[in-house]
Short mmCIF file of N, CA, C and O in Angstrom, two decimals:
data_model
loop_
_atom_site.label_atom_id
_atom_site.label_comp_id
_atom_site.label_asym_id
_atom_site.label_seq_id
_atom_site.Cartn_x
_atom_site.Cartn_y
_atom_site.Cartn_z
N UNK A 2 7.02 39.27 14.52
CA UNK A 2 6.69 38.48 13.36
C UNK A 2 6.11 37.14 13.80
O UNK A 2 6.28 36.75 14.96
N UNK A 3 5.59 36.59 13.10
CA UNK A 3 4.40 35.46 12.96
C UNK A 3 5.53 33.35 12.71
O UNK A 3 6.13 32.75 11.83
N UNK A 4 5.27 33.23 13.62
CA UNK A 4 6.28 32.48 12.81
C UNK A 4 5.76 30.75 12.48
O UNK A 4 5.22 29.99 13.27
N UNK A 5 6.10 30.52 11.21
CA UNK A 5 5.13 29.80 10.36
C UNK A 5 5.69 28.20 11.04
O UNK A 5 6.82 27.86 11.40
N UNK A 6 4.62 27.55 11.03
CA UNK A 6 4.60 26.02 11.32
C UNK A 6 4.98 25.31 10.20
O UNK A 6 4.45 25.36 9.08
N UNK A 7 6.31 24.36 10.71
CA UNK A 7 6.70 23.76 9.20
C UNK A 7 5.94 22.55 9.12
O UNK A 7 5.77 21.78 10.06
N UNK A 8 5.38 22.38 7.68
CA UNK A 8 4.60 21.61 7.06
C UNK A 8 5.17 20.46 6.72
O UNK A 8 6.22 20.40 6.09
N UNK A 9 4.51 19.41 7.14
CA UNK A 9 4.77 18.15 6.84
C UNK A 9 4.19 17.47 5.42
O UNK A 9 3.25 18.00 4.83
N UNK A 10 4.74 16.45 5.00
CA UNK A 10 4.73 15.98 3.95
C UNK A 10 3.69 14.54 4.57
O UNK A 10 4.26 13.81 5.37
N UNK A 11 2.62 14.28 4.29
CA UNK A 11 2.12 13.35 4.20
C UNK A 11 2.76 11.71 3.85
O UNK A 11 2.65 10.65 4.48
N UNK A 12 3.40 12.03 2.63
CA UNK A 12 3.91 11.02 2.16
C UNK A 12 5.20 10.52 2.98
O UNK A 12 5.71 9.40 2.90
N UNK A 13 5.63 11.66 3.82
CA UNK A 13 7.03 11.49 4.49
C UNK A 13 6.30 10.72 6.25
O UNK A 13 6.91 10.95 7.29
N UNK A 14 5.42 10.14 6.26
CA UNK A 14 4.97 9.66 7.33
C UNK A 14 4.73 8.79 7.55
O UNK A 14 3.68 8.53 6.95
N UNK A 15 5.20 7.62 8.39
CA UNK A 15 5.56 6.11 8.51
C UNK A 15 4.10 5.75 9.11
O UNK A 15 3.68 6.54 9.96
N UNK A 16 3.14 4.46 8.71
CA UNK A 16 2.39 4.05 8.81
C UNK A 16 2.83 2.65 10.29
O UNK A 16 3.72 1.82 10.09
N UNK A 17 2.37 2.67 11.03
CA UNK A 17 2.53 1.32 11.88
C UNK A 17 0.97 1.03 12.44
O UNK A 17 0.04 1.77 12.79
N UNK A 18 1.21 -0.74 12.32
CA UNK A 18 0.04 -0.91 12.51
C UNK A 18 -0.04 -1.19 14.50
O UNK A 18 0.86 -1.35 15.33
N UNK A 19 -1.39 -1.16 14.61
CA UNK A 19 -1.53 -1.55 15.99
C UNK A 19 -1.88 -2.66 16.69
O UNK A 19 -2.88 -3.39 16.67
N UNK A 20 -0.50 -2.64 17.52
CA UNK A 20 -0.11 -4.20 18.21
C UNK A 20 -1.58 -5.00 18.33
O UNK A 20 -1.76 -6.12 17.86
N UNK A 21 -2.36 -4.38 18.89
CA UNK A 21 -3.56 -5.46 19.55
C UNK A 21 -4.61 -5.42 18.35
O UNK A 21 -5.76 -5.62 18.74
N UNK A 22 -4.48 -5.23 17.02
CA UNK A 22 -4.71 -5.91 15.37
C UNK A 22 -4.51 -7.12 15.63
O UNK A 22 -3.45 -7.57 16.08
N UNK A 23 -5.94 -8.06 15.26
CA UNK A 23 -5.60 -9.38 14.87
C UNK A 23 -6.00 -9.55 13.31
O UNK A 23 -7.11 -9.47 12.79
N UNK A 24 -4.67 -9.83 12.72
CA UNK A 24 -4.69 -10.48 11.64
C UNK A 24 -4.34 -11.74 10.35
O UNK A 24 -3.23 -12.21 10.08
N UNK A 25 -4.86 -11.88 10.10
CA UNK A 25 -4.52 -13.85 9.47
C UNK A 25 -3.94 -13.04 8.00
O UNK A 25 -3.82 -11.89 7.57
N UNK A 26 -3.69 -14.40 7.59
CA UNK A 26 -3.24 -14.30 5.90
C UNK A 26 -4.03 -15.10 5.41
O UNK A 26 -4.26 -15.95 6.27
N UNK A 27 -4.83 -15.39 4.06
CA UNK A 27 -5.32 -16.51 3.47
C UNK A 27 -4.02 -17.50 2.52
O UNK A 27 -2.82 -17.23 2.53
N UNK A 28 -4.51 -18.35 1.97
CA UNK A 28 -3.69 -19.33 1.30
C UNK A 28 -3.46 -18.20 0.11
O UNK A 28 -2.35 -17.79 -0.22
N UNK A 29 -4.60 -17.82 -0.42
CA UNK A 29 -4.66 -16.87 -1.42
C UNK A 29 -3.16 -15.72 -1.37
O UNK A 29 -2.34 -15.44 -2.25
N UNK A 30 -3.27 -15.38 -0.22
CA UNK A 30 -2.16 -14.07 0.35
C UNK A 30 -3.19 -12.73 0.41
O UNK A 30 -2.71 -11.64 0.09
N UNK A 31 -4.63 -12.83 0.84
CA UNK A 31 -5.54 -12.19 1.18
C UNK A 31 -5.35 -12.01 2.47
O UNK A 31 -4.95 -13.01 3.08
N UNK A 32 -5.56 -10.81 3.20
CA UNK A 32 -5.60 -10.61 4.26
C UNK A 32 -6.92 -10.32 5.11
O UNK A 32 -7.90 -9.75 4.62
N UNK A 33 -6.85 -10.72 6.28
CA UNK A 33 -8.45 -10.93 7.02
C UNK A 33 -8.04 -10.06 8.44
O UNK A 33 -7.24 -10.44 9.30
N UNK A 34 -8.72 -8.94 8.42
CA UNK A 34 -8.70 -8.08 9.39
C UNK A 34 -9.48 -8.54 10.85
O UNK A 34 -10.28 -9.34 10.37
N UNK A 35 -9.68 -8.55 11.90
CA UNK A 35 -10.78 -9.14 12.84
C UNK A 35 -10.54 -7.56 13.86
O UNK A 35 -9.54 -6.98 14.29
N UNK A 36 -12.41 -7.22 13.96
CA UNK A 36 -12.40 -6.16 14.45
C UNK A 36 -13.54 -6.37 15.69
O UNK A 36 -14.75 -6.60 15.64
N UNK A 37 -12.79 -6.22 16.62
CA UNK A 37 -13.55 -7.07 18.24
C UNK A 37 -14.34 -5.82 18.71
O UNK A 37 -13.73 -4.77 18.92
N UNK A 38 -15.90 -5.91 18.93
CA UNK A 38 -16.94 -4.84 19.31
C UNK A 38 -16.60 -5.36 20.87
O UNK A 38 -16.57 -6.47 21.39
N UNK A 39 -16.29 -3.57 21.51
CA UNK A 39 -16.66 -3.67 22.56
C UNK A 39 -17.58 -2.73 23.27
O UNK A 39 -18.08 -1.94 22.47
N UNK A 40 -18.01 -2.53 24.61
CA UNK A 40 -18.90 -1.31 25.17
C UNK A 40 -20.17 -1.74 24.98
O UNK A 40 -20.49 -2.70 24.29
N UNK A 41 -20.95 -0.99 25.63
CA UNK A 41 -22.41 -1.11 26.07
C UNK A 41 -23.05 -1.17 24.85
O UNK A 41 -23.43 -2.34 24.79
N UNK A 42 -23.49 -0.44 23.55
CA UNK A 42 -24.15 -0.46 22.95
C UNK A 42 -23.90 -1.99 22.08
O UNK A 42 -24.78 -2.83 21.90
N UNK A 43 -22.48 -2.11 21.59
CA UNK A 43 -22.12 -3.55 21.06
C UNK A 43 -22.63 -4.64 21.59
O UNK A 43 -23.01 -5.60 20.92
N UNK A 44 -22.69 -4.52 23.16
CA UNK A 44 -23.30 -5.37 23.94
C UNK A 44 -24.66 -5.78 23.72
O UNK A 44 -25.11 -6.92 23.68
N UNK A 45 -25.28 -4.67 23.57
CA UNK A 45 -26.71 -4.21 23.48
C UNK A 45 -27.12 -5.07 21.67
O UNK A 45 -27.98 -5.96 21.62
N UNK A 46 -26.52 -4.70 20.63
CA UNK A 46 -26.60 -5.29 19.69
C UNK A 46 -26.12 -6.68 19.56
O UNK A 46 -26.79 -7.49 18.92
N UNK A 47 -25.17 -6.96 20.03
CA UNK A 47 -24.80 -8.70 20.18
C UNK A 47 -25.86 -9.45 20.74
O UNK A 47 -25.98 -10.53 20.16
N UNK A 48 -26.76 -9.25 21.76
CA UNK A 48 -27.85 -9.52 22.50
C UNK A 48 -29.01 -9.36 21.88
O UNK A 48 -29.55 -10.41 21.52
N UNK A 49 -29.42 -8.60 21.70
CA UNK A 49 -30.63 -8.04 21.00
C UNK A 49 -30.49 -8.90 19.27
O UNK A 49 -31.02 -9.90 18.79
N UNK A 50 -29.63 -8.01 18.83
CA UNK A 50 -29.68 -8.33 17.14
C UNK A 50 -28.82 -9.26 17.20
O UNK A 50 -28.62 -9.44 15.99
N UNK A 51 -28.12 -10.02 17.76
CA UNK A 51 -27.48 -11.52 17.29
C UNK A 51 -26.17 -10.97 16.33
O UNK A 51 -25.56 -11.78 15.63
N UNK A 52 -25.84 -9.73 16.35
CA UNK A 52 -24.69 -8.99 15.66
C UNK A 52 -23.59 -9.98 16.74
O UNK A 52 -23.65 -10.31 17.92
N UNK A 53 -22.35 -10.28 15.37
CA UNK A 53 -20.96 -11.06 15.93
C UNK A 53 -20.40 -10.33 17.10
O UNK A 53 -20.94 -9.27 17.41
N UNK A 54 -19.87 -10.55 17.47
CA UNK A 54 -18.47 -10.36 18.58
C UNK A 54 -17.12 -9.51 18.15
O UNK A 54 -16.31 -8.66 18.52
N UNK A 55 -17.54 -10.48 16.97
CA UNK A 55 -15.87 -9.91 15.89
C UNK A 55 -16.50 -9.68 14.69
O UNK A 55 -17.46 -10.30 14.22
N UNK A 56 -16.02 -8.93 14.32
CA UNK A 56 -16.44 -8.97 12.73
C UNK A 56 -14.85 -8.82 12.10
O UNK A 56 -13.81 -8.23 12.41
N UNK A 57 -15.47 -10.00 10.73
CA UNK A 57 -13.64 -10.16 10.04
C UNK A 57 -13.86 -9.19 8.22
O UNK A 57 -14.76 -9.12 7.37
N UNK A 58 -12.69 -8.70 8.37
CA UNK A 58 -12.85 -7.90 7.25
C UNK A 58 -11.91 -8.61 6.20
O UNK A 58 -10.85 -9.07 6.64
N UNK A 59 -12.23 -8.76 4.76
CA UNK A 59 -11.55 -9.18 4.42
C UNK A 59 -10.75 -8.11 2.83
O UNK A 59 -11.23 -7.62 1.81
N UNK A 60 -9.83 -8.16 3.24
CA UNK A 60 -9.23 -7.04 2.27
C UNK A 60 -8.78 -7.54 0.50
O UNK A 60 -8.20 -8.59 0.21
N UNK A 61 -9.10 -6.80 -0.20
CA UNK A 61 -8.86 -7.36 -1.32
C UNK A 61 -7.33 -7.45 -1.69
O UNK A 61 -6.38 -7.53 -0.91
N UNK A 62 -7.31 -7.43 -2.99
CA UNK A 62 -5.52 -7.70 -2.99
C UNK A 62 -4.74 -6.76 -3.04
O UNK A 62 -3.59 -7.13 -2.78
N UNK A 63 -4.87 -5.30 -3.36
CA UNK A 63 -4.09 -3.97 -3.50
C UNK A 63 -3.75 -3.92 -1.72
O UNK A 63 -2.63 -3.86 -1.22
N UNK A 64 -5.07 -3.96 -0.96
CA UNK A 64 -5.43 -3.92 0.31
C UNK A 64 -4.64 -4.79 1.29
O UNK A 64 -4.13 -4.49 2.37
N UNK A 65 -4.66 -5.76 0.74
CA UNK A 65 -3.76 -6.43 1.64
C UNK A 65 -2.41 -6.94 1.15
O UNK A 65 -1.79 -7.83 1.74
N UNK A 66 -1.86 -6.15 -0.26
CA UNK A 66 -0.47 -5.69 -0.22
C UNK A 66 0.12 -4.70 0.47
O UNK A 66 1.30 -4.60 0.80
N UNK A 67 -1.15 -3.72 0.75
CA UNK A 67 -0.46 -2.44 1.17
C UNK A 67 -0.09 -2.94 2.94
O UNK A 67 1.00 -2.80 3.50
N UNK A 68 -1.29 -3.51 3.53
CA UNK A 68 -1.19 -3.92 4.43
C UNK A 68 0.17 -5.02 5.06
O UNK A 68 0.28 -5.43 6.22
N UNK A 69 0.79 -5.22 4.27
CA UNK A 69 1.60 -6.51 4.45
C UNK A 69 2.95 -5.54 4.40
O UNK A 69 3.89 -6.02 5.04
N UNK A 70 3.22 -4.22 3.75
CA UNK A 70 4.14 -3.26 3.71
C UNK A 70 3.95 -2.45 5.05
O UNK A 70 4.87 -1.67 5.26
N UNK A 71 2.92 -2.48 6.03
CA UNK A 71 3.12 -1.52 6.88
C UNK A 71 3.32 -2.28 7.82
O UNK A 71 2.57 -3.05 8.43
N UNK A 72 5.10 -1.85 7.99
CA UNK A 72 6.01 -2.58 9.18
C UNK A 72 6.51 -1.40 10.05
O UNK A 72 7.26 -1.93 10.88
N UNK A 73 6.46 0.00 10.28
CA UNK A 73 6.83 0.85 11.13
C UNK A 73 8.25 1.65 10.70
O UNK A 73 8.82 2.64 11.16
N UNK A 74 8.58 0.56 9.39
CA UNK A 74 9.69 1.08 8.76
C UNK A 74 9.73 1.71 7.74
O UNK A 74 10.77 2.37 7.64
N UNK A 75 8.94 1.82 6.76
CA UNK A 75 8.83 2.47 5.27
C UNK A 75 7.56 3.41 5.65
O UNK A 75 6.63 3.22 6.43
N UNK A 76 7.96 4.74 4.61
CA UNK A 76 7.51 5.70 5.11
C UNK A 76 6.23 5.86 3.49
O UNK A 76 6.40 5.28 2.42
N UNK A 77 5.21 6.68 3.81
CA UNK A 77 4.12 6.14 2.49
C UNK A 77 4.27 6.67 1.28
O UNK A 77 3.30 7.07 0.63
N UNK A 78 5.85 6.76 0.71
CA UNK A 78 6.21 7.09 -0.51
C UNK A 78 6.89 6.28 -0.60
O UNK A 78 7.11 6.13 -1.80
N UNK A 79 7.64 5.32 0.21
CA UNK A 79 7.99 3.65 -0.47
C UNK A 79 6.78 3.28 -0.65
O UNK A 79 6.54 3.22 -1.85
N UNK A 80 5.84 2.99 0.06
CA UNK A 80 4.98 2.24 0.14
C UNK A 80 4.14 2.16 -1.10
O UNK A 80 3.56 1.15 -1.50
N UNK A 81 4.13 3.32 -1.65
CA UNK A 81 3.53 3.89 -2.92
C UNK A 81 4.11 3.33 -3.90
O UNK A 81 3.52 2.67 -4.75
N UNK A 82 5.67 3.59 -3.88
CA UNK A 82 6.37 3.29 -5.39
C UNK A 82 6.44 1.63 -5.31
O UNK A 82 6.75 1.17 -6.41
N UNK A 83 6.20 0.40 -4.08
CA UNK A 83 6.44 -0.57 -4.11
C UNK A 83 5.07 -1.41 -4.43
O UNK A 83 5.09 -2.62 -4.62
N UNK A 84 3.95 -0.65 -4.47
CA UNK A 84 2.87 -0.57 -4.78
C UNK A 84 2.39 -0.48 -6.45
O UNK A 84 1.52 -1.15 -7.01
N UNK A 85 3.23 0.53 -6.98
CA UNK A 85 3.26 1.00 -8.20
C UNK A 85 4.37 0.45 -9.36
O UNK A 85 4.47 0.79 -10.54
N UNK A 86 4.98 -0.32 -8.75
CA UNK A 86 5.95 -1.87 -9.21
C UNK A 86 5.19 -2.94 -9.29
O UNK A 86 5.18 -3.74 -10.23
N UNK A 87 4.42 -3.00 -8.11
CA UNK A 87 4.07 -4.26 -8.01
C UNK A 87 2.35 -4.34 -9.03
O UNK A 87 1.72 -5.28 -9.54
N UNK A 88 2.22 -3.53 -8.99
CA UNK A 88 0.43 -3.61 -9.69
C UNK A 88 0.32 -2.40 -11.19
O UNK A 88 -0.54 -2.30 -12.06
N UNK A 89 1.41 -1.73 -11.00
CA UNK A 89 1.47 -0.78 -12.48
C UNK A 89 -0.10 -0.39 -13.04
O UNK A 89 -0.97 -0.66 -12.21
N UNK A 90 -0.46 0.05 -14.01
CA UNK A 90 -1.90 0.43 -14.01
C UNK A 90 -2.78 0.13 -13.27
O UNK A 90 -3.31 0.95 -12.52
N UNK A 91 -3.15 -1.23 -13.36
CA UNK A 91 -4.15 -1.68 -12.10
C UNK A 91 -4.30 -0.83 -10.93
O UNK A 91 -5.45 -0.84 -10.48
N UNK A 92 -3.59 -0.21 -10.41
CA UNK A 92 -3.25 0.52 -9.00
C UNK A 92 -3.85 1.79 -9.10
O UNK A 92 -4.52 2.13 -8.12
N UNK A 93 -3.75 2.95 -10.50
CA UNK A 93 -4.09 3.99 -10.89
C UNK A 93 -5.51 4.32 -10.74
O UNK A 93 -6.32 3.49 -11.14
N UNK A 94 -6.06 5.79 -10.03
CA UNK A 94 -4.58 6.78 -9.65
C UNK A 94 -4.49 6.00 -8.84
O UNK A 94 -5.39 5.23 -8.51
N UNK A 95 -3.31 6.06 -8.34
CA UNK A 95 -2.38 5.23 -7.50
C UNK A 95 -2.37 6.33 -6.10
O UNK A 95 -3.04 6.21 -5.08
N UNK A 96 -1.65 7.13 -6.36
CA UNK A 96 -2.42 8.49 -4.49
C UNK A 96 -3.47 8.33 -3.97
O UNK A 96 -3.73 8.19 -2.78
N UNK A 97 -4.38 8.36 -5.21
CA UNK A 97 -5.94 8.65 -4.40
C UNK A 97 -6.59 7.21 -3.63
O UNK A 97 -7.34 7.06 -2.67
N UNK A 98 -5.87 6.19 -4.66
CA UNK A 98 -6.72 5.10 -3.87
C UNK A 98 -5.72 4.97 -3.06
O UNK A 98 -6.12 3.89 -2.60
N UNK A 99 -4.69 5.17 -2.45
CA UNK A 99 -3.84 4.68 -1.63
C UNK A 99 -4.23 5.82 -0.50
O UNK A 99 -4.41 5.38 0.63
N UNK A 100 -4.34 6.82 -0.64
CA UNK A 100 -4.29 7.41 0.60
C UNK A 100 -5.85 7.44 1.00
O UNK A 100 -5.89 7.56 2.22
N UNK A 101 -7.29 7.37 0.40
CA UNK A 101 -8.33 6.52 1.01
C UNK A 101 -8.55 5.72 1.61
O UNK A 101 -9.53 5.82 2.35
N UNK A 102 -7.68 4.40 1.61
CA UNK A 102 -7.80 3.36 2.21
C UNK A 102 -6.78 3.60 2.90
O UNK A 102 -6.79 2.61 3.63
N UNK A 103 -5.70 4.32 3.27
CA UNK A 103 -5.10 4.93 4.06
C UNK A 103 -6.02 5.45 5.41
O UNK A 103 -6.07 4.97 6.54
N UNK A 104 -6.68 6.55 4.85
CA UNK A 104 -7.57 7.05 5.83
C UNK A 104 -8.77 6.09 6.51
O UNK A 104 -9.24 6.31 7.63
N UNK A 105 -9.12 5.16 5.78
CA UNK A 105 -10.47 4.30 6.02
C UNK A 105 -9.47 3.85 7.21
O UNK A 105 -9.75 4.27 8.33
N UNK A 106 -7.94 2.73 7.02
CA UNK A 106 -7.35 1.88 8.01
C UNK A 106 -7.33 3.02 9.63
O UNK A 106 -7.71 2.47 10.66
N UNK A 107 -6.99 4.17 9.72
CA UNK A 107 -6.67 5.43 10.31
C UNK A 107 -7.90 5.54 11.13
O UNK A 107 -7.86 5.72 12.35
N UNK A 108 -9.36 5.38 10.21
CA UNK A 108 -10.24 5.98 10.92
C UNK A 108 -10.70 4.85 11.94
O UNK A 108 -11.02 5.19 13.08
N UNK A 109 -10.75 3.52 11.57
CA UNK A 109 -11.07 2.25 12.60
C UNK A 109 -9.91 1.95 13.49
O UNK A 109 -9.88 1.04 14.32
N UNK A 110 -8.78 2.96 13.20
CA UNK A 110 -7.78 2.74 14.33
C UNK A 110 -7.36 1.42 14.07
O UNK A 110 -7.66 0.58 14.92
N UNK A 111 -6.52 0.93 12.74
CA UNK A 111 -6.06 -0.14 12.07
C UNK A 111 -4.49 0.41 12.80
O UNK A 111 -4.02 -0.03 13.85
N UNK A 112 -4.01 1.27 12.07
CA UNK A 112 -2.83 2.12 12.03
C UNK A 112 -2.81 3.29 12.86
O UNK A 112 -3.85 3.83 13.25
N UNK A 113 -1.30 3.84 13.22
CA UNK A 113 -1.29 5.27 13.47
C UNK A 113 -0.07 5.40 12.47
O UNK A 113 0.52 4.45 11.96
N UNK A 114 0.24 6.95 12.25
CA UNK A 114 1.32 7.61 11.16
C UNK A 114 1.93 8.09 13.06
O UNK A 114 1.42 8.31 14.15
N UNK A 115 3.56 8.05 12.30
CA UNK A 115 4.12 8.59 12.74
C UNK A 115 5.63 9.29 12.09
O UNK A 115 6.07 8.84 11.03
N UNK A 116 6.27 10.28 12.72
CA UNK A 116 6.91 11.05 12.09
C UNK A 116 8.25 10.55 11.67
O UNK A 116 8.98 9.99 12.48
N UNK A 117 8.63 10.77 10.28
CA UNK A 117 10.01 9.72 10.05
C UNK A 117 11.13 9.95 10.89
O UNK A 117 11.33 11.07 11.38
N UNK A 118 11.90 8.93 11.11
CA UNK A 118 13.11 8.93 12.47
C UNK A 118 14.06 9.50 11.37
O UNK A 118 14.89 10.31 11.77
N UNK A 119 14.04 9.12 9.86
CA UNK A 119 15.56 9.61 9.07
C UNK A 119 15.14 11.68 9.31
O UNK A 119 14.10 12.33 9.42
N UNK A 120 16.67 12.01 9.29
CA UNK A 120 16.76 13.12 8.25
C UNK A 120 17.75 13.38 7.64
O UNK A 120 18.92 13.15 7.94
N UNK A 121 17.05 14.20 6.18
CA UNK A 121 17.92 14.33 5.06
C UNK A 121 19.11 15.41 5.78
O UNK A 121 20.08 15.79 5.11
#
């Protein structure tokens, strides 16, 4: 017999961000991402096209609530419901935009997920 891979729960997966992230807070409580180009071609464009060094991202406010919740400790179904307290409609759907900008932080290597330490 075949034996089946147990499936993980997305939502059951702790977000931590990565140590060598530099990030500020504004007065606002906006958050400002700074994303440092490195390697030959960056090189090549910093030189050539006068493109920054760093480029700073600046996150809006859902964005840099969610961001201010990912401590290595809450797993992304707190993160959701503390999300969905804190902004109530505004937030809606509340999954889809959360786990997009989930994936956007994931794909620039903002964050990694890792697997929850509790079990039920």
């Amino acid at each position: 017999m075949k034996k089946r891979k147990a499936r993980r729960n997305l939502l059951d997966m702790v977000p931590n961000r990565k140590e060598q992230i530099v990030w500020t807070e504004q007065d606002n409580g906006k958050v400002v991402l700074e994303l440092e180009h490195h390697g030959f071609y960056a090189a090549i464009a910093q030189y050539c096209f006068h493109r920054p060094r760093v480029s700073k991202i600046h996150l809006d406010e859902l964005g840099s609530y969610i961001w201010k919740q990912i401590d290595g400790i809450h797993n992304l179904y707190e993160i959701a419901n503390c999300l969905k307290e804190r902004f109530g409609q505004q937030a809606e759907p509340l999954y889809d935009r959360f786990i997009a900008f989930l994936q956007i932080l994931l794909r620039h290597g903002f964050v990694k997920l890792e697997s929850s330490k509790t079990t039920v």
